[in-house]
Coordinates of N, CA and C in Angstrom, one line a residue:
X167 N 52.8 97.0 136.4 CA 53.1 98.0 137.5 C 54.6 97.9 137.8
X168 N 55.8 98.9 138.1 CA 56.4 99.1 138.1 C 56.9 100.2 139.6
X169 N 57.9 99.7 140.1 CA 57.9 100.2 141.5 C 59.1 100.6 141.9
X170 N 59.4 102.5 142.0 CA 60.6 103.1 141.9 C 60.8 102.7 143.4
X171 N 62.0 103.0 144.3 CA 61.9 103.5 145.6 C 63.7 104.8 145.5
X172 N 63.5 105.6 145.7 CA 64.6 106.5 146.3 C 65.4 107.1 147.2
X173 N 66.3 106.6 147.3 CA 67.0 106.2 149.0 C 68.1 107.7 148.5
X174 N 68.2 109.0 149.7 CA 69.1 109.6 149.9 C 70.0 109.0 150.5
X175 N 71.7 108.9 150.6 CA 72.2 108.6 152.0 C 72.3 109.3 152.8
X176 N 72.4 108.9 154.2 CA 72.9 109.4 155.3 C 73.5 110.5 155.9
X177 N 73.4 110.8 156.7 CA 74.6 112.0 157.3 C 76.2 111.3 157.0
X178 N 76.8 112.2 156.1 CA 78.3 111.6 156.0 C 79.2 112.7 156.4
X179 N 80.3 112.2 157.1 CA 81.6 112.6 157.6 C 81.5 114.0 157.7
X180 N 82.1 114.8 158.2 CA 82.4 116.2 158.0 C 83.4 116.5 157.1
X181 N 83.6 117.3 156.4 CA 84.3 118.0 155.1 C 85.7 118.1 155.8
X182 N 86.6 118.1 154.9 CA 87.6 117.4 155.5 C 88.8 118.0 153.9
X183 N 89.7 118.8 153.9 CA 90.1 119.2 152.7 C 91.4 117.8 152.3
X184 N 91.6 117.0 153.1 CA 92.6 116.6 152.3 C 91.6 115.1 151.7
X185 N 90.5 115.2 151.9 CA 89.6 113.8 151.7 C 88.5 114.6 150.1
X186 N 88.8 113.7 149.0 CA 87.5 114.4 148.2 C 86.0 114.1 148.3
X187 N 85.0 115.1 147.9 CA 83.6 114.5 148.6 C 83.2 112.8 148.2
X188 N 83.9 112.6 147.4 CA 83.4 111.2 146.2 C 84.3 110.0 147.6
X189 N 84.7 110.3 148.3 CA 85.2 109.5 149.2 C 85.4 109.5 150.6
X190 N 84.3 110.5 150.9 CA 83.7 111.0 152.5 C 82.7 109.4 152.1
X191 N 83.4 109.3 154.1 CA 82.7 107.6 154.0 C 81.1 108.8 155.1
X192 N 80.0 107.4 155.6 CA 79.1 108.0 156.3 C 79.8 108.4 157.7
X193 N 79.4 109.1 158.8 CA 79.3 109.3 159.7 C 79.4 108.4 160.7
X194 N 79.8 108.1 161.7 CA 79.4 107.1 162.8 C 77.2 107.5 163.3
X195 N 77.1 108.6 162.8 CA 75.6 108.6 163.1 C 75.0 108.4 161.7
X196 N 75.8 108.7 160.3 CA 74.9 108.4 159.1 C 74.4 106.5 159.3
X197 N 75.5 106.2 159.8 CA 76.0 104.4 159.9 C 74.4 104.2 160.9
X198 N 74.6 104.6 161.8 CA 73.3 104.1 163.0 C 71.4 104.7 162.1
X199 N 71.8 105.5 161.6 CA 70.3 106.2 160.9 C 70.1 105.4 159.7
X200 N 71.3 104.9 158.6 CA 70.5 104.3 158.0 C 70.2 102.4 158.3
X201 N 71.0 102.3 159.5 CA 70.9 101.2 160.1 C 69.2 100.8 160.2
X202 N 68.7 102.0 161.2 CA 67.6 101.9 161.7 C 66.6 102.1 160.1
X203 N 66.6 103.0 159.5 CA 66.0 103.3 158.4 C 65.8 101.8 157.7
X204 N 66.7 101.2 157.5 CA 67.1 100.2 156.5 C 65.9 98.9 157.6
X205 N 66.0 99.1 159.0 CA 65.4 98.2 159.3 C 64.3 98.0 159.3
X206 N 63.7 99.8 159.6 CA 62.2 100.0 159.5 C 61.1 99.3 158.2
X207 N 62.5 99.8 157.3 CA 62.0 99.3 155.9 C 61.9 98.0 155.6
X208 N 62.8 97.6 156.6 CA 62.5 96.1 156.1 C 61.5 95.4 156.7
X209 N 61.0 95.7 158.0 CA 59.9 95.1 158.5 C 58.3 95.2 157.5
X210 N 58.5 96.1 156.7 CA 57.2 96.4 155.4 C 57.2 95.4 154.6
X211 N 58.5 94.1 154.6 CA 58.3 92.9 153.9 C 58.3 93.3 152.3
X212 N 58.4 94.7 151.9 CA 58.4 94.9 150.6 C 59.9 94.0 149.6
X213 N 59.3 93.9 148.2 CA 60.1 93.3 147.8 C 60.9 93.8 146.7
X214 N 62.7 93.9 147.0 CA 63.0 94.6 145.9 C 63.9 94.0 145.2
X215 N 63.6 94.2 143.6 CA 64.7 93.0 142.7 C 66.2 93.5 142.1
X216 N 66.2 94.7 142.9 CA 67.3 95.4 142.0 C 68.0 97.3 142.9
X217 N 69.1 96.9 143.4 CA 69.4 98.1 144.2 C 70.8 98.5 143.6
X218 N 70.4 100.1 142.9 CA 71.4 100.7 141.6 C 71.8 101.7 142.8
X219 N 73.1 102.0 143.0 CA 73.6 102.9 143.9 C 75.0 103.7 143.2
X220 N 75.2 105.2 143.5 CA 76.6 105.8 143.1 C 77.3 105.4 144.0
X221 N 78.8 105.0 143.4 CA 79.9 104.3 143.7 C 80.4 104.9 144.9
X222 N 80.0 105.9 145.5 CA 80.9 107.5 146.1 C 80.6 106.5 147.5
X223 N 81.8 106.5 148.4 CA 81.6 106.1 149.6 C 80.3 106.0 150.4
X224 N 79.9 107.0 150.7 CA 78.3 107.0 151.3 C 77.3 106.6 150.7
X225 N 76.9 106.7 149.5 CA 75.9 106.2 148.8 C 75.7 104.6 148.9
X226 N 77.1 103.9 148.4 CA 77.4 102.7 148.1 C 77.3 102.4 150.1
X227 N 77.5 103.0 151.0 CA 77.4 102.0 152.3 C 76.2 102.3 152.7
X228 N 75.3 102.9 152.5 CA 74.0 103.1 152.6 C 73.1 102.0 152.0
X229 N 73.4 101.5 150.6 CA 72.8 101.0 149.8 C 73.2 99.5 150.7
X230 N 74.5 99.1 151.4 CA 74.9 97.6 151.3 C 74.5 97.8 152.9
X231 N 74.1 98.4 153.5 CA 73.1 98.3 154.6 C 71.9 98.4 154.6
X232 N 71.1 98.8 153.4 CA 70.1 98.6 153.0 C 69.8 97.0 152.6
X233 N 71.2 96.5 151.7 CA 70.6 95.3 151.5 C 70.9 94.4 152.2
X234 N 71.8 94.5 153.3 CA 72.0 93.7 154.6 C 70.6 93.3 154.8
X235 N 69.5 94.7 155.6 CA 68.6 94.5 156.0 C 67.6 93.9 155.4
X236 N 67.5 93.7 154.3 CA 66.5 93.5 153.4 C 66.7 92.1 152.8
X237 N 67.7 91.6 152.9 CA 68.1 90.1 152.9 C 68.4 89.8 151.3
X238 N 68.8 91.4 151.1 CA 69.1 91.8 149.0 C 70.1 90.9 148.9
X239 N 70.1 89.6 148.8 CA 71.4 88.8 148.2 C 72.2 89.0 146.8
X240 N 71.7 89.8 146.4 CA 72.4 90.0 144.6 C 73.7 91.0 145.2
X241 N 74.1 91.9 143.9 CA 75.0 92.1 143.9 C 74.9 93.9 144.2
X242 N 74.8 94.8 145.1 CA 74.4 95.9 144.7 C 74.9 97.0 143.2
X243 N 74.3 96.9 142.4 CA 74.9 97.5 141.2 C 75.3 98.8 141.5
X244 N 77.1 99.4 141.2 CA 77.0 100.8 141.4 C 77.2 101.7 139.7
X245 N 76.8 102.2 139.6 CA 76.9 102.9 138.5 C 77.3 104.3 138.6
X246 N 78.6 105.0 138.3 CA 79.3 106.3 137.9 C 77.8 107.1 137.4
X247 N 77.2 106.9 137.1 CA 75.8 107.9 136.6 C 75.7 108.7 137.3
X248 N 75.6 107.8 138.6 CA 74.7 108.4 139.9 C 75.0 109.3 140.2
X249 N 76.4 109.5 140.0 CA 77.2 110.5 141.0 C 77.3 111.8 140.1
X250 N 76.9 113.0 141.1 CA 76.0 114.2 140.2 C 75.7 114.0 139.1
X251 N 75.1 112.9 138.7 CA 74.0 113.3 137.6 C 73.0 114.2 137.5
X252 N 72.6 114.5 136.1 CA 71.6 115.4 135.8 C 70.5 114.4 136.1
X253 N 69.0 114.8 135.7 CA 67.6 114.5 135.8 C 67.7 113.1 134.7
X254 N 68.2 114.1 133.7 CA 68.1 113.2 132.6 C 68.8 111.9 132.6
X255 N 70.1 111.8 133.6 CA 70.5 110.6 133.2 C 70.0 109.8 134.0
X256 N 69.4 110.2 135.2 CA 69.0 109.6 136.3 C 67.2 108.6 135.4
X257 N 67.2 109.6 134.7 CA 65.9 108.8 134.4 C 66.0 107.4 133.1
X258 N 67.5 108.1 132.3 CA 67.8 107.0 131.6 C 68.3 105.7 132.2
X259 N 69.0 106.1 133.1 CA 69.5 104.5 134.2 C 68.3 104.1 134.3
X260 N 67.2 104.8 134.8 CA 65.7 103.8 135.3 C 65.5 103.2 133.7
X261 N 65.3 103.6 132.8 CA 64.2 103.6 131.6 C 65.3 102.3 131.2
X262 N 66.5 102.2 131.2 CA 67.3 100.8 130.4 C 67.2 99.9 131.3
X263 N 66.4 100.1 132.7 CA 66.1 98.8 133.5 C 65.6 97.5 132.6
X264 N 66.1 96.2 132.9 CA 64.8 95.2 132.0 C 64.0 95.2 132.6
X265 N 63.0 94.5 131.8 CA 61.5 94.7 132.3 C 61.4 93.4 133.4
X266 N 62.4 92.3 133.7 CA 62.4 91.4 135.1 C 61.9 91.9 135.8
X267 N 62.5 93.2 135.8 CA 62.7 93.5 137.4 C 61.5 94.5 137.2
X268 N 60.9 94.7 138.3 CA 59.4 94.9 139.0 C 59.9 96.5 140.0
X269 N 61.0 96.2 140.9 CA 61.1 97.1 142.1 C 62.3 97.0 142.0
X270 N 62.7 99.1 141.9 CA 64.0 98.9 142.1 C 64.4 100.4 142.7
X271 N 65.5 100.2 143.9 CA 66.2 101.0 144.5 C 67.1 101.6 143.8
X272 N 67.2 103.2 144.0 CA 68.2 104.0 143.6 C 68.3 104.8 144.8
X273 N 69.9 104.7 145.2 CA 70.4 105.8 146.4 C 71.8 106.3 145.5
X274 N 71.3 107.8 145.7 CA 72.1 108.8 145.5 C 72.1 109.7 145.7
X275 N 72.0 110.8 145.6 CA 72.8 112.3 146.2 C 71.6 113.5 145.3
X276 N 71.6 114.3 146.5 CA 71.2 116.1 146.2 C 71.9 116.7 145.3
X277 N 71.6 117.6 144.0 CA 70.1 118.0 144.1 C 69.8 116.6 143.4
X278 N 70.2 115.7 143.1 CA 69.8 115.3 141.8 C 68.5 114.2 142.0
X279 N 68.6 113.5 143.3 CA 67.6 112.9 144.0 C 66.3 113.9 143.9
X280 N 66.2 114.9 144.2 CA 65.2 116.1 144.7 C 64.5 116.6 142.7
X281 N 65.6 116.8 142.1 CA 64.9 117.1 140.8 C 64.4 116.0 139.9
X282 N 64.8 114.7 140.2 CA 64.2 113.3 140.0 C 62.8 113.5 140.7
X283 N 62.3 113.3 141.9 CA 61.4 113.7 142.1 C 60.6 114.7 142.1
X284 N 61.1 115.5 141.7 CA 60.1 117.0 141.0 C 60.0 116.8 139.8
X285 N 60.7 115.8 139.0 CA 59.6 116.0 137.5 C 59.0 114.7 137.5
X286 N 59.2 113.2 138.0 CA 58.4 112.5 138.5 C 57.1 112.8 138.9
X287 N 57.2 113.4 140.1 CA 55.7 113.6 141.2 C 55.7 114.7 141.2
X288 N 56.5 116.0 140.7 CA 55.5 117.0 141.3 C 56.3 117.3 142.6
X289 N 57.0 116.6 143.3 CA 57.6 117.3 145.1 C 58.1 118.4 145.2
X290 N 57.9 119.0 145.9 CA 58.0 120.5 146.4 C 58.8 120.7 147.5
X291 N 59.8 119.8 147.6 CA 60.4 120.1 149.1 C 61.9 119.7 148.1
X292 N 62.9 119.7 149.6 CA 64.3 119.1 149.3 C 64.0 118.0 149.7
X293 N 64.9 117.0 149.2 CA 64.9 115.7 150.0 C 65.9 115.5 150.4
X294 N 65.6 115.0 151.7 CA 66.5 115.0 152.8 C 67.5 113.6 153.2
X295 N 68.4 114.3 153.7 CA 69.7 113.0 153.9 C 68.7 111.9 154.3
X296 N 68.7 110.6 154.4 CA 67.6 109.2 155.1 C 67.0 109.6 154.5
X297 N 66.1 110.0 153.5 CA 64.7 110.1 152.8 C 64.2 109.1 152.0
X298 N 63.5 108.3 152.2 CA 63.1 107.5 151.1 C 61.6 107.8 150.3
X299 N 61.7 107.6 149.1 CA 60.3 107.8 148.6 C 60.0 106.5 148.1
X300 N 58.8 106.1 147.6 CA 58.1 105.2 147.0 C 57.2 105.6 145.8
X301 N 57.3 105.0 144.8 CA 56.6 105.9 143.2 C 56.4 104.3 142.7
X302 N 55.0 104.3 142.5 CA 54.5 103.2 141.6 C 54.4 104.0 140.2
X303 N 54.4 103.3 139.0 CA 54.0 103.5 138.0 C 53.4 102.4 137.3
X304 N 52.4 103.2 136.9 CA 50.7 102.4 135.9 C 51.5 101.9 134.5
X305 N 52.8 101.0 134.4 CA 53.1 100.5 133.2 C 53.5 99.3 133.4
X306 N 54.1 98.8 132.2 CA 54.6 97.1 132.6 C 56.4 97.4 132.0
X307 N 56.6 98.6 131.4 CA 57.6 98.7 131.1 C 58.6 100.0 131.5
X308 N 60.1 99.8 132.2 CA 60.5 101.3 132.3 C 60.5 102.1 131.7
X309 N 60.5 102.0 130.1 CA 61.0 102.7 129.1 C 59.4 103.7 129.4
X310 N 58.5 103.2 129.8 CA 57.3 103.9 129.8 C 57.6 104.7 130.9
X311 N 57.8 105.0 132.1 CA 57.5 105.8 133.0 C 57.7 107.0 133.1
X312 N 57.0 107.7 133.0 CA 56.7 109.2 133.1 C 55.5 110.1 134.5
X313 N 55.7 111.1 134.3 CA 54.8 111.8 135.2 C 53.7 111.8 135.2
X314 N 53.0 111.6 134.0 CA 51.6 110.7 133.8 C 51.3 109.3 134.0
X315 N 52.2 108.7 134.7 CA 51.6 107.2 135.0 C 52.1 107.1 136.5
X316 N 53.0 107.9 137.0 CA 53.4 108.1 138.4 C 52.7 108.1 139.1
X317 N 52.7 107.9 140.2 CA 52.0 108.1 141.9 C 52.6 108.0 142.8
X318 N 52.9 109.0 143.7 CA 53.4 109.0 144.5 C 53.2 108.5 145.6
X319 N 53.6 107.2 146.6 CA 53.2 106.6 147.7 C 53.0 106.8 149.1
X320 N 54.5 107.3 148.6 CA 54.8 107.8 150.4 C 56.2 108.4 150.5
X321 N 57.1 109.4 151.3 CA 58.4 110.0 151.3 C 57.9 109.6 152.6
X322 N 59.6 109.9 153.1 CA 59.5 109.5 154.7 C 61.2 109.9 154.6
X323 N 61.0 110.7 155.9 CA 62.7 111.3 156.6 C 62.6 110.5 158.0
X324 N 63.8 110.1 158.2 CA 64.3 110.1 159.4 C 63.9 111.3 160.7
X325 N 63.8 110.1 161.8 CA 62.5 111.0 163.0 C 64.2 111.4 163.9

């Protein structure tokens, strides 16, 4: 069994022309939302061995508040992928995971989060800034996971 989780970031900065998007930091309220998010999550005790995040200012402080909370001592991995990727690459970063690793976090960015999860599960909505999803898959290996071994657990937005 194999255990995706998909972290949108936060509310970040207001648009700003002399700042490029790849380096809009969060918000002083993205900072407090995924504070709380990051905490909620962590009181679920769930366990995760591996948190893959795009390099772009908000993503990457989302992610290392995530692993604040979660007591992620490793290294958060960031990977240039992330950042507007297509479907397809997003799924090749998952599928070259090693098979160690059991559960693993990816936070990154619209649409590409949202069409990850629509050929995954099937979701029918946007996913929203603080969104996290949860997706088991019925395999022992990434290279396996597809929409036929998927399940979807749970999405959850910020209240």
């Amino acid at each position: 069994m194999k255990k995706l989780y998909i972290l949108r970031h936060t509310k970040k900065e207001d648009e700003d022309l002399n700042i490029d998007d790849y380096d809009r930091n969060l918000s002083k309220e993205g900072i407090e939302e995924a504070e709380k998010i990051a905490k909620d999550f962590a009181n679920k005790n769930l366990k995760i061995d591996l948190i893959v995040a795009s390099p772009a200012n908000r993503t990457r402080q989302t992610a290392e508040i995530f692993a604040k909370y979660l007591n992620y001592n490793k290294t958060v991995m960031l990977n240039d992928v992330l950042y507007m990727a297509f479907v397809n690459e997003l799924l090749e970063t998952i599928s070259y995971t090693f098979d160690t690793i059991d559960s693993m976090m990816i936070v990154g960015h619209n649409p590409s989060l949202t069409a990850l999860a629509v050929t995954l599960v099937g979701f029918k909505e946007k996913f929203q800034m603080g969104g996290i999803m949860e997706i088991d898959f019925d395999c022992d290996s990434w290279i396996d996971i597809s929409k036929e071994n998927a399940k979807l657990i749970s999405y959850e937005v910020p209240k």
